[in-house]
mmCIF file of C-alpha atoms and ligand atoms in Angstrom:
data_model
loop_
_atom_site.group_PDB
_atom_site.id
_atom_site.type_symbol
_atom_site.label_atom_id
_atom_site.label_comp_id
_atom_site.label_asym_id
_atom_site.label_seq_id
_atom_site.Cartn_x
_atom_site.Cartn_y
_atom_site.Cartn_z
ATOM 1 C CA UNK A 752 13.727 -6.717 22.146
ATOM 2 C CA UNK A 753 11.108 -4.883 24.238
ATOM 3 C CA UNK A 754 11.730 -1.233 24.921
ATOM 4 C CA UNK A 755 8.554 -0.500 26.907
ATOM 5 C CA UNK A 756 7.634 -0.845 30.569
ATOM 6 C CA UNK A 757 5.607 -4.045 31.255
ATOM 7 C CA UNK A 758 2.171 -2.442 30.812
ATOM 8 C CA UNK A 759 3.105 0.466 28.642
ATOM 9 C CA UNK A 760 4.005 0.780 25.002
ATOM 10 C CA UNK A 761 5.886 3.975 25.855
ATOM 11 C CA UNK A 762 9.673 3.840 25.985
ATOM 12 C CA UNK A 763 11.739 6.292 27.967
ATOM 13 C CA UNK A 764 14.290 8.441 26.112
ATOM 14 C CA UNK A 765 17.020 6.518 27.953
ATOM 15 C CA UNK A 766 15.700 3.208 26.565
ATOM 16 C CA UNK A 767 15.666 4.606 23.036
ATOM 17 C CA UNK A 768 19.177 5.956 23.511
ATOM 18 C CA UNK A 769 20.263 2.375 24.340
ATOM 19 C CA UNK A 770 18.577 1.208 21.133
ATOM 20 C CA UNK A 771 20.479 3.837 19.146
ATOM 21 C CA UNK A 772 23.785 2.840 20.735
ATOM 22 C CA UNK A 773 23.048 -0.798 19.952
ATOM 23 C CA UNK A 774 22.338 0.098 16.305
ATOM 24 C CA UNK A 775 25.512 2.199 16.200
ATOM 25 C CA UNK A 776 27.589 -0.798 17.243
ATOM 26 C CA UNK A 777 26.082 -2.788 14.375
ATOM 27 C CA UNK A 778 26.646 0.017 11.851
ATOM 28 C CA UNK A 779 22.861 0.426 11.558
ATOM 29 C CA UNK A 780 20.756 3.570 11.525
ATOM 30 C CA UNK A 781 17.908 4.868 13.695
ATOM 31 C CA UNK A 782 15.112 6.851 12.053
ATOM 32 C CA UNK A 783 13.184 9.366 14.161
ATOM 33 C CA UNK A 784 9.857 11.002 13.428
ATOM 34 C CA UNK A 785 7.277 12.840 15.510
ATOM 35 C CA UNK A 786 3.590 13.657 15.452
ATOM 36 C CA UNK A 787 0.200 13.365 17.169
ATOM 37 C CA UNK A 788 -0.974 10.148 15.445
ATOM 38 C CA UNK A 789 -4.482 10.568 16.793
ATOM 39 C CA UNK A 790 -6.869 8.128 15.002
ATOM 40 C CA UNK A 791 -4.393 6.155 12.931
ATOM 41 C CA UNK A 792 -5.288 5.931 9.222
ATOM 42 C CA UNK A 793 -3.770 4.441 6.071
ATOM 43 C CA UNK A 794 -1.809 7.633 5.417
ATOM 44 C CA UNK A 795 -0.032 7.220 8.777
ATOM 45 C CA UNK A 796 0.658 3.527 8.192
ATOM 46 C CA UNK A 797 2.221 4.157 4.778
ATOM 47 C CA UNK A 798 4.180 7.145 6.038
ATOM 48 C CA UNK A 799 5.625 5.173 8.964
ATOM 49 C CA UNK A 800 6.544 2.234 6.700
ATOM 50 C CA UNK A 801 8.385 4.635 4.391
ATOM 51 C CA UNK A 802 10.131 6.286 7.334
ATOM 52 C CA UNK A 803 11.216 2.891 8.698
ATOM 53 C CA UNK A 804 12.586 1.929 5.262
ATOM 54 C CA UNK A 805 15.033 4.866 5.450
ATOM 55 C CA UNK A 806 17.028 3.043 8.162
ATOM 56 C CA UNK A 807 17.047 -0.027 10.400
ATOM 57 C CA UNK A 808 14.727 0.961 13.263
ATOM 58 C CA UNK A 809 12.097 3.632 13.775
ATOM 59 C CA UNK A 810 11.301 5.612 16.902
ATOM 60 C CA UNK A 811 8.141 7.715 16.970
ATOM 61 C CA UNK A 812 8.094 10.740 19.277
ATOM 62 C CA UNK A 813 4.434 11.171 20.165
ATOM 63 C CA UNK A 814 2.907 14.495 21.262
ATOM 64 C CA UNK A 815 1.532 14.187 24.796
ATOM 65 C CA UNK A 816 -2.207 14.743 25.291
ATOM 66 C CA UNK A 817 -1.565 18.283 26.567
ATOM 67 C CA UNK A 818 0.533 19.202 23.559
ATOM 68 C CA UNK A 819 -2.057 17.787 21.109
ATOM 69 C CA UNK A 820 -4.677 19.950 22.840
ATOM 70 C CA UNK A 821 -2.407 22.932 22.444
ATOM 71 C CA UNK A 822 -1.928 22.264 18.741
ATOM 72 C CA UNK A 823 -5.378 21.056 17.694
ATOM 73 C CA UNK A 824 -7.848 22.512 20.163
ATOM 74 C CA UNK A 825 -9.729 21.332 23.244
ATOM 75 C CA UNK A 826 -11.618 18.505 21.505
ATOM 76 C CA UNK A 827 -8.401 16.637 20.662
ATOM 77 C CA UNK A 828 -6.818 14.180 21.051
ATOM 78 C CA UNK A 829 -9.593 11.671 20.490
ATOM 79 C CA UNK A 830 -7.332 8.952 21.957
ATOM 80 C CA UNK A 831 -5.068 9.198 24.989
ATOM 81 C CA UNK A 832 -1.288 9.124 24.657
ATOM 82 C CA UNK A 833 -1.210 5.622 26.198
ATOM 83 C CA UNK A 834 -3.675 4.310 23.595
ATOM 84 C CA UNK A 835 -2.000 6.134 20.724
ATOM 85 C CA UNK A 836 1.347 4.696 21.760
ATOM 86 C CA UNK A 837 -0.069 1.174 22.047
ATOM 87 C CA UNK A 838 -1.584 1.323 18.550
ATOM 88 C CA UNK A 839 1.630 2.718 17.041
ATOM 89 C CA UNK A 840 3.765 0.168 18.806
ATOM 90 C CA UNK A 841 1.662 -2.630 17.271
ATOM 91 C CA UNK A 842 2.771 -1.583 13.781
ATOM 92 C CA UNK A 843 5.525 -3.640 12.125
ATOM 93 C CA UNK A 844 7.332 -0.450 11.161
ATOM 94 C CA UNK A 845 7.564 1.015 14.684
ATOM 95 C CA UNK A 846 10.310 -0.126 17.061
ATOM 96 C CA UNK A 847 9.774 2.339 19.908
ATOM 97 C CA UNK A 848 7.422 5.144 20.940
ATOM 98 C CA UNK A 849 8.455 8.025 23.200
ATOM 99 C CA UNK A 850 6.083 10.707 24.484
ATOM 100 C CA UNK A 851 7.197 14.325 24.606
ATOM 101 C CA UNK A 852 5.496 16.984 26.679
ATOM 102 C CA UNK A 853 7.196 20.173 25.520
ATOM 103 C CA UNK A 854 5.937 22.103 22.488
ATOM 104 C CA UNK A 855 9.123 21.141 20.612
ATOM 105 C CA UNK A 856 10.846 17.815 20.179
ATOM 106 C CA UNK A 857 14.321 19.394 20.442
ATOM 107 C CA UNK A 858 15.170 17.794 23.814
ATOM 108 C CA UNK A 859 14.480 14.274 22.541
ATOM 109 C CA UNK A 860 16.502 14.857 19.372
ATOM 110 C CA UNK A 861 19.461 15.990 21.481
ATOM 111 C CA UNK A 862 19.177 13.026 23.810
ATOM 112 C CA UNK A 863 18.465 10.266 21.276
ATOM 113 C CA UNK A 864 20.739 11.639 18.505
ATOM 114 C CA UNK A 865 18.935 9.845 15.637
ATOM 115 C CA UNK A 866 20.776 9.195 12.380
ATOM 116 C CA UNK A 867 17.820 10.145 10.193
ATOM 117 C CA UNK A 868 14.853 12.459 10.804
ATOM 118 C CA UNK A 869 11.672 11.892 8.765
ATOM 119 C CA UNK A 870 8.891 14.462 8.440
ATOM 120 C CA UNK A 871 5.621 14.526 6.462
ATOM 121 C CA UNK A 872 5.334 16.495 3.231
ATOM 122 C CA UNK A 873 3.181 19.250 4.769
ATOM 123 C CA UNK A 874 6.598 20.605 5.770
ATOM 124 C CA UNK A 875 9.641 21.600 3.760
ATOM 125 C CA UNK A 876 13.153 21.703 5.174
ATOM 126 C CA UNK A 877 12.817 25.510 5.196
ATOM 127 C CA UNK A 878 9.575 25.437 7.197
ATOM 128 C CA UNK A 879 10.855 23.070 9.896
ATOM 129 C CA UNK A 880 10.971 24.700 13.308
ATOM 130 C CA UNK A 881 14.389 26.455 13.431
ATOM 131 C CA UNK A 882 15.131 25.147 16.943
ATOM 132 C CA UNK A 883 14.402 21.536 15.951
ATOM 133 C CA UNK A 884 16.287 21.924 12.705
ATOM 134 C CA UNK A 885 19.276 23.333 14.616
ATOM 135 C CA UNK A 886 19.211 20.334 16.983
ATOM 136 C CA UNK A 887 19.045 17.909 14.040
ATOM 137 C CA UNK A 888 21.993 19.576 12.347
ATOM 138 C CA UNK A 889 23.943 19.590 15.625
ATOM 139 C CA UNK A 890 23.534 15.812 16.044
ATOM 140 C CA UNK A 891 24.290 15.220 12.345
ATOM 141 C CA UNK A 892 20.875 13.754 11.504
ATOM 142 C CA UNK A 893 19.924 13.538 7.823
ATOM 143 C CA UNK A 894 16.523 15.178 7.207
ATOM 144 C CA UNK A 895 14.088 13.408 4.868
ATOM 145 C CA UNK A 896 10.732 14.890 3.845
ATOM 146 C CA UNK A 897 8.266 12.163 2.851
ATOM 147 C CA UNK A 898 5.274 12.782 0.574
ATOM 148 C CA UNK A 899 1.920 12.680 2.360
ATOM 149 C CA UNK A 900 -0.748 10.263 1.161
ATOM 150 C CA UNK A 901 -3.381 12.527 -0.415
ATOM 151 C CA UNK A 902 -6.826 12.674 1.149
ATOM 152 C CA UNK A 903 -5.824 10.829 4.336
ATOM 153 C CA UNK A 904 -5.796 12.844 7.531
ATOM 154 C CA UNK A 905 -7.186 12.546 11.039
ATOM 155 C CA UNK A 906 -9.279 15.676 10.540
ATOM 156 C CA UNK A 907 -10.792 14.236 7.332
ATOM 157 C CA UNK A 908 -11.470 10.947 9.149
ATOM 158 C CA UNK A 909 -13.267 12.754 11.971
ATOM 159 C CA UNK A 910 -15.320 14.708 9.409
ATOM 160 C CA UNK A 911 -16.322 11.496 7.600
ATOM 161 C CA UNK A 912 -17.308 9.905 10.911
ATOM 162 C CA UNK A 913 -19.571 12.891 11.574
ATOM 163 C CA UNK A 914 -21.161 12.480 8.146
ATOM 164 C CA UNK A 915 -21.622 8.738 8.658
ATOM 165 C CA UNK A 916 -23.743 9.145 11.808
ATOM 166 C CA UNK A 917 -27.477 8.409 11.625
ATOM 167 C CA UNK A 918 -29.803 11.418 11.211
ATOM 168 C CA UNK A 919 -30.971 11.154 14.845
ATOM 169 C CA UNK A 920 -27.461 11.747 16.181
ATOM 170 C CA UNK A 921 -26.487 14.373 13.639
ATOM 171 C CA UNK A 922 -25.759 17.847 14.881
ATOM 172 C CA UNK A 923 -24.497 20.700 12.748
ATOM 173 C CA UNK A 924 -20.687 20.535 12.542
ATOM 174 C CA UNK A 925 -19.055 23.224 14.614
ATOM 175 C CA UNK A 926 -17.385 26.073 12.809
ATOM 176 C CA UNK A 927 -13.653 25.975 13.479
ATOM 177 C CA UNK A 928 -12.402 29.511 13.991
ATOM 178 C CA UNK A 929 -8.870 30.905 13.987
ATOM 179 C CA UNK A 930 -8.562 34.320 15.674
ATOM 180 C CA UNK A 931 -5.740 36.796 15.055
ATOM 181 C CA UNK A 932 -5.172 39.798 17.305
ATOM 182 C CA UNK A 933 -2.485 42.189 18.475
ATOM 183 C CA UNK A 934 -3.898 43.870 21.568
ATOM 184 C CA UNK A 935 -6.242 43.674 24.500
ATOM 185 C CA UNK A 936 -8.342 40.848 23.049
ATOM 186 C CA UNK A 937 -11.770 42.075 24.111
ATOM 187 C CA UNK A 938 -13.270 40.993 20.771
ATOM 188 C CA UNK A 939 -11.663 37.578 21.137
ATOM 189 C CA UNK A 940 -13.191 37.403 24.632
ATOM 190 C CA UNK A 941 -16.624 38.262 23.195
ATOM 191 C CA UNK A 942 -16.334 35.413 20.669
ATOM 192 C CA UNK A 943 -15.133 33.027 23.369
ATOM 193 C CA UNK A 944 -18.050 33.928 25.637
ATOM 194 C CA UNK A 945 -20.508 33.411 22.775
ATOM 195 C CA UNK A 946 -18.996 29.959 22.163
ATOM 196 C CA UNK A 947 -19.008 29.031 25.846
ATOM 197 C CA UNK A 948 -22.542 30.332 26.318
ATOM 198 C CA UNK A 949 -23.790 28.182 23.420
ATOM 199 C CA UNK A 950 -24.958 31.157 21.327
ATOM 200 C CA UNK A 951 -22.267 30.430 18.752
ATOM 201 C CA UNK A 952 -21.917 26.847 17.483
ATOM 202 C CA UNK A 953 -18.186 27.045 16.986
ATOM 203 C CA UNK A 954 -14.850 26.213 18.486
ATOM 204 C CA UNK A 955 -11.782 28.394 18.525
ATOM 205 C CA UNK A 956 -9.051 26.072 17.314
ATOM 206 C CA UNK A 957 -6.195 28.542 16.989
ATOM 207 C CA UNK A 958 -5.245 31.983 18.303
ATOM 208 C CA UNK A 959 -2.353 33.902 16.768
ATOM 209 C CA UNK A 960 -0.728 37.145 17.824
ATOM 210 C CA UNK A 961 2.207 39.244 16.706
ATOM 211 C CA UNK A 962 2.771 40.204 20.382
ATOM 212 C CA UNK A 963 3.777 37.419 22.743
ATOM 213 C CA UNK A 964 2.548 39.319 25.804
ATOM 214 C CA UNK A 965 -0.682 40.716 24.342
ATOM 215 C CA UNK A 966 -4.014 40.505 26.147
ATOM 216 C CA UNK A 967 -5.375 38.168 23.488
ATOM 217 C CA UNK A 968 -2.477 35.723 24.011
ATOM 218 C CA UNK A 969 -2.976 35.744 27.772
ATOM 219 C CA UNK A 970 -6.754 35.322 27.456
ATOM 220 C CA UNK A 971 -6.339 32.423 25.006
ATOM 221 C CA UNK A 972 -3.801 30.703 27.240
ATOM 222 C CA UNK A 973 -6.042 31.203 30.287
ATOM 223 C CA UNK A 974 -8.875 29.547 28.355
ATOM 224 C CA UNK A 975 -6.602 26.599 27.510
ATOM 225 C CA UNK A 976 -6.708 27.325 23.778
ATOM 226 C CA UNK A 977 -3.804 26.811 21.367
ATOM 227 C CA UNK A 978 -2.114 30.229 21.169
ATOM 228 C CA UNK A 979 0.817 31.009 18.894
ATOM 229 C CA UNK A 980 3.129 33.993 18.823
ATOM 230 C CA UNK A 981 4.350 34.793 15.316
ATOM 231 C CA UNK A 982 7.446 36.963 15.371
ATOM 232 C CA UNK A 983 6.827 40.029 13.161
ATOM 233 C CA UNK A 984 10.491 41.038 13.061
ATOM 234 C CA UNK A 985 11.848 44.487 13.861
ATOM 235 C CA UNK A 986 9.844 46.701 11.497
ATOM 236 C CA UNK A 987 6.453 47.717 12.973
ATOM 237 C CA UNK A 988 5.168 48.565 9.499
ATOM 238 C CA UNK A 989 6.029 45.230 7.920
ATOM 239 C CA UNK A 990 4.779 41.719 8.491
ATOM 240 C CA UNK A 991 7.365 39.792 6.508
ATOM 241 C CA UNK A 992 6.756 36.868 4.144
ATOM 242 C CA UNK A 993 8.148 34.356 6.656
ATOM 243 C CA UNK A 994 5.618 35.512 9.281
ATOM 244 C CA UNK A 995 2.804 35.502 6.690
ATOM 245 C CA UNK A 996 3.657 31.867 5.874
ATOM 246 C CA UNK A 997 3.855 30.888 9.529
ATOM 247 C CA UNK A 998 0.382 32.326 10.166
ATOM 248 C CA UNK A 999 -1.029 30.320 7.270
ATOM 249 C CA UNK A 1000 0.637 27.117 8.466
ATOM 250 C CA UNK A 1001 -0.831 27.497 11.968
ATOM 251 C CA UNK A 1002 -4.303 28.086 10.517
ATOM 252 C CA UNK A 1003 -4.032 25.092 8.196
ATOM 253 C CA UNK A 1004 -2.707 22.840 10.915
ATOM 254 C CA UNK A 1005 -5.610 23.844 13.163
ATOM 255 C CA UNK A 1006 -8.004 23.028 10.257
ATOM 256 C CA UNK A 1007 -9.869 26.285 10.659
ATOM 257 C CA UNK A 1008 -12.987 26.891 8.572
ATOM 258 C CA UNK A 1009 -12.657 30.628 8.902
ATOM 259 C CA UNK A 1010 -10.309 33.315 10.130
ATOM 260 C CA UNK A 1011 -11.270 36.307 12.277
ATOM 261 C CA UNK A 1012 -9.059 39.373 12.508
ATOM 262 C CA UNK A 1013 -10.016 40.767 15.911
ATOM 263 C CA UNK A 1014 -7.766 43.763 16.375
ATOM 264 C CA UNK A 1015 -4.917 42.364 14.271
ATOM 265 C CA UNK A 1016 -2.815 45.418 13.507
ATOM 266 C CA UNK A 1017 -0.838 43.936 10.625
ATOM 267 C CA UNK A 1018 -1.817 43.602 6.979
ATOM 268 C CA UNK A 1019 -2.593 39.967 6.233
ATOM 269 C CA UNK A 1020 -1.369 38.874 2.836
ATOM 270 C CA UNK A 1021 -0.541 35.719 0.860
ATOM 271 C CA UNK A 1022 -0.586 32.798 1.328
ATOM 272 C CA UNK A 1023 -3.467 33.152 3.825
ATOM 273 C CA UNK A 1024 -5.583 35.375 1.521
ATOM 274 C CA UNK A 1025 -5.753 32.672 -1.156
ATOM 275 C CA UNK A 1026 -5.795 29.690 1.184
ATOM 276 C CA UNK A 1027 -8.822 31.090 3.065
ATOM 277 C CA UNK A 1028 -10.377 33.266 0.331
ATOM 278 C CA UNK A 1029 -13.888 34.475 1.276
ATOM 279 C CA UNK A 1030 -13.375 32.955 4.729
ATOM 280 C CA UNK A 1031 -11.516 35.794 6.465
ATOM 281 C CA UNK A 1032 -13.346 38.582 8.277
ATOM 282 C CA UNK A 1033 -12.127 41.698 10.051
ATOM 283 C CA UNK A 1034 -13.661 44.027 12.601
ATOM 284 C CA UNK A 1035 -12.851 47.698 12.070
ATOM 285 C CA UNK A 1036 -13.740 50.666 14.336
ATOM 286 C CA UNK A 1037 -15.472 52.912 11.779
ATOM 287 C CA UNK A 1038 -18.403 52.899 9.419
ATOM 288 C CA UNK A 1039 -16.510 51.693 6.375
ATOM 289 C CA UNK A 1040 -15.853 52.824 3.686
ATOM 290 C CA UNK A 1041 -15.142 55.848 5.920
ATOM 291 C CA UNK A 1042 -11.815 55.909 7.786
ATOM 292 C CA UNK A 1043 -10.068 52.883 6.371
ATOM 293 C CA UNK A 1044 -6.681 52.058 7.875
ATOM 294 C CA UNK A 1045 -5.120 53.054 11.172
ATOM 295 C CA UNK A 1046 -6.328 55.618 13.775
ATOM 296 C CA UNK A 1047 -9.909 55.326 12.512
ATOM 297 C CA UNK A 1048 -11.409 56.457 15.840
ATOM 298 C CA UNK A 1049 -9.231 59.570 16.142
ATOM 299 C CA UNK A 1050 -9.836 60.492 12.507
ATOM 300 C CA UNK A 1051 -13.639 60.299 12.917
ATOM 301 C CA UNK A 1052 -13.425 62.792 15.831
ATOM 302 C CA UNK A 1053 -10.995 65.048 13.938
ATOM 303 C CA UNK A 1054 -13.340 65.072 10.938
ATOM 304 C CA UNK A 1055 -16.156 66.446 13.144
ATOM 305 C CA UNK A 1056 -18.412 63.416 12.515
ATOM 306 C CA UNK A 1057 -21.550 63.138 14.655
ATOM 307 C CA UNK A 1058 -21.481 59.370 14.475
ATOM 308 C CA UNK A 1059 -19.113 56.554 13.644
ATOM 309 C CA UNK A 1060 -19.344 52.835 14.355
ATOM 310 C CA UNK A 1061 -18.088 49.324 13.861
ATOM 311 C CA UNK A 1062 -17.886 47.282 10.677
ATOM 312 C CA UNK A 1063 -17.338 43.581 10.053
ATOM 313 C CA UNK A 1064 -16.198 42.875 6.510
ATOM 314 C CA UNK A 1065 -14.576 40.235 4.337
ATOM 315 C CA UNK A 1066 -10.821 40.575 4.026
ATOM 316 C CA UNK A 1067 -9.310 40.991 0.580
ATOM 317 C CA UNK A 1068 -6.012 42.365 -0.718
ATOM 318 C CA UNK A 1069 -7.433 45.897 -0.462
ATOM 319 C CA UNK A 1070 -7.008 47.032 3.168
ATOM 320 C CA UNK A 1071 -10.469 47.407 4.790
ATOM 321 C CA UNK A 1072 -11.995 47.181 1.298
ATOM 322 C CA UNK A 1073 -13.784 43.790 1.252
ATOM 323 C CA UNK A 1074 -17.543 43.291 1.225
ATOM 324 C CA UNK A 1075 -19.325 44.654 4.310
ATOM 325 C CA UNK A 1076 -21.164 41.963 6.305
ATOM 326 C CA UNK A 1077 -22.569 44.104 9.110
ATOM 327 C CA UNK A 1078 -22.306 47.485 10.804
ATOM 328 C CA UNK A 1079 -23.354 49.173 14.043
ATOM 329 C CA UNK A 1080 -23.699 52.927 14.409
ATOM 330 C CA UNK A 1081 -22.182 54.638 17.462
ATOM 331 C CA UNK A 1082 -22.791 58.326 18.353
ATOM 332 C CA UNK A 1083 -19.855 60.668 18.917
ATOM 333 C CA UNK A 1084 -20.464 62.893 21.954
ATOM 334 C CA UNK A 1085 -19.014 66.364 22.457
ATOM 335 C CA UNK A 1086 -15.733 66.084 24.360
ATOM 336 C CA UNK A 1087 -15.206 62.394 23.480
ATOM 337 C CA UNK A 1088 -11.566 61.357 23.642
ATOM 338 C CA UNK A 1089 -10.471 58.624 21.228
ATOM 339 C CA UNK A 1090 -10.174 56.205 24.183
ATOM 340 C CA UNK A 1091 -13.702 56.892 25.450
ATOM 341 C CA UNK A 1092 -15.194 56.665 21.972
ATOM 342 C CA UNK A 1093 -13.228 53.491 21.185
ATOM 343 C CA UNK A 1094 -14.658 51.782 24.280
ATOM 344 C CA UNK A 1095 -18.187 52.715 23.120
ATOM 345 C CA UNK A 1096 -17.416 51.293 19.667
ATOM 346 C CA UNK A 1097 -15.982 48.118 21.156
ATOM 347 C CA UNK A 1098 -19.190 47.497 23.105
ATOM 348 C CA UNK A 1099 -20.970 47.345 19.728
ATOM 349 C CA UNK A 1100 -18.207 45.221 18.165
ATOM 350 C CA UNK A 1101 -18.650 42.662 20.951
ATOM 351 C CA UNK A 1102 -22.271 42.141 19.858
ATOM 352 C CA UNK A 1103 -21.753 42.512 16.116
ATOM 353 C CA UNK A 1104 -18.855 40.086 15.662
ATOM 354 C CA UNK A 1105 -20.428 37.046 17.399
ATOM 355 C CA UNK A 1106 -23.694 37.741 15.553
ATOM 356 C CA UNK A 1107 -21.999 37.767 12.132
ATOM 357 C CA UNK A 1108 -20.166 34.578 13.081
ATOM 358 C CA UNK A 1109 -23.356 32.822 14.155
ATOM 359 C CA UNK A 1110 -24.967 33.756 10.829
ATOM 360 C CA UNK A 1111 -21.909 32.654 8.855
ATOM 361 C CA UNK A 1112 -22.773 30.532 5.817
ATOM 362 C CA UNK A 1113 -19.468 29.784 4.092
ATOM 363 C CA UNK A 1114 -20.918 28.609 0.770
ATOM 364 C CA UNK A 1115 -23.279 31.566 0.309
ATOM 365 C CA UNK A 1116 -20.484 33.997 1.246
ATOM 366 C CA UNK A 1117 -18.188 32.508 -1.362
ATOM 367 C CA UNK A 1118 -20.663 33.010 -4.192
ATOM 368 C CA UNK A 1119 -21.540 36.592 -3.292
ATOM 369 C CA UNK A 1120 -19.940 39.374 -5.355
HETATM 370 C C1 GAR B 292 -11.025 46.828 17.877
HETATM 371 O O1 GAR B 292 -11.691 47.994 18.144
HETATM 372 C C2 GAR B 292 -10.941 46.628 16.374
HETATM 373 O O2 GAR B 292 -12.018 47.184 15.681
HETATM 374 C C3 GAR B 292 -9.658 47.351 16.057
HETATM 375 O O3 GAR B 292 -8.815 47.043 17.111
HETATM 376 C C4 GAR B 292 -9.572 46.908 18.297
HETATM 377 C C5 GAR B 292 -9.111 45.645 18.982
HETATM 378 O O4 GAR B 292 -9.603 45.593 20.278
HETATM 379 N N1 GAR B 292 -9.146 46.941 14.795
HETATM 380 C C6 GAR B 292 -8.532 47.761 13.968
HETATM 381 O O5 GAR B 292 -8.340 48.931 14.181
HETATM 382 C C7 GAR B 292 -8.057 47.085 12.687
HETATM 383 N N2 GAR B 292 -7.813 48.072 11.674
HETATM 384 P P1 GAR B 292 -9.485 44.253 21.127
HETATM 385 O O6 GAR B 292 -8.031 43.802 21.072
HETATM 386 O O7 GAR B 292 -9.906 44.668 22.518
HETATM 387 O O8 GAR B 292 -10.412 43.232 20.525
#
């Protein structure tokens, strides 16, 4: 039975719904899974075979090219959705491939009403997207989490391909940066401009904010970068465990090499601190160790300081207490308001932060005290 258009391996949701109804009549079960499946590897093949073995037919919901870009950054997918679908469809385990364009697969779940939903072991039932989980429960689908095959991933494959190139074609791998911010996003913009201008060999693979409408979110979206809002909950002084976990999952999924807190006004804690130990930096508007914590600009004026500045430092469990990587001094003028002084400090931050990033040597940082 062929569920694709003549020259396409992609089935429409309506075609897959027919397949499900057909299976229903025979008392058989449809398994549903979803993913990007860019650069198929042995881990994918084994995972899909296991998913197929849970029922009698398997449909793969494939992220569209635009949604892969949103999740993984502008350099992905390596293969187009048409090609990815064709390769998947050639597998014995795969009966149909659908492409979905929305960030979530909820609509397809509701339409296809699969009997079983399979997901890779980088998720737990608790960490499934609540909207998708709700849709699965509403259609009565059984959720099965399948163990991932260790050491097999598209990102690892791409890395190995880079390493396998001849010396003449080798270029330094680009640093993959995740940026967290809460406000205007001028520091994010400075990093982005350094990347775009070629002064910083890096790519921003993930932007996260605790404010859906913040300047940093809008700037990231305008630049076509994957931007994620993480709901901080109602208490402005708390960033709850669920949000802390969500941040870490986004960063891991975007395979970031390092994390930059660029005006992130929440305290970052576990699991990100351990997962990215010695690879998280923060920019702070004072000459640390002076004026740690909030309102640093106002407090420098109130203290009658003649100068303050900007600091970039490693992030540890002690707020604003990690090793200092660089500082810039900024004079305080008579009559400065906090807003005026903060703008002067930011001008220095916009030079300091990209410079520290361009000098970033992960291994040497990790061994420093
Ligand atoms: C920056 O000045 C940064 O130093 C500060 O927030 C501002 C963000 O500006 N960070 C902190 O105070 C962290 N304790 P931006 O959103 O325009 O980049």
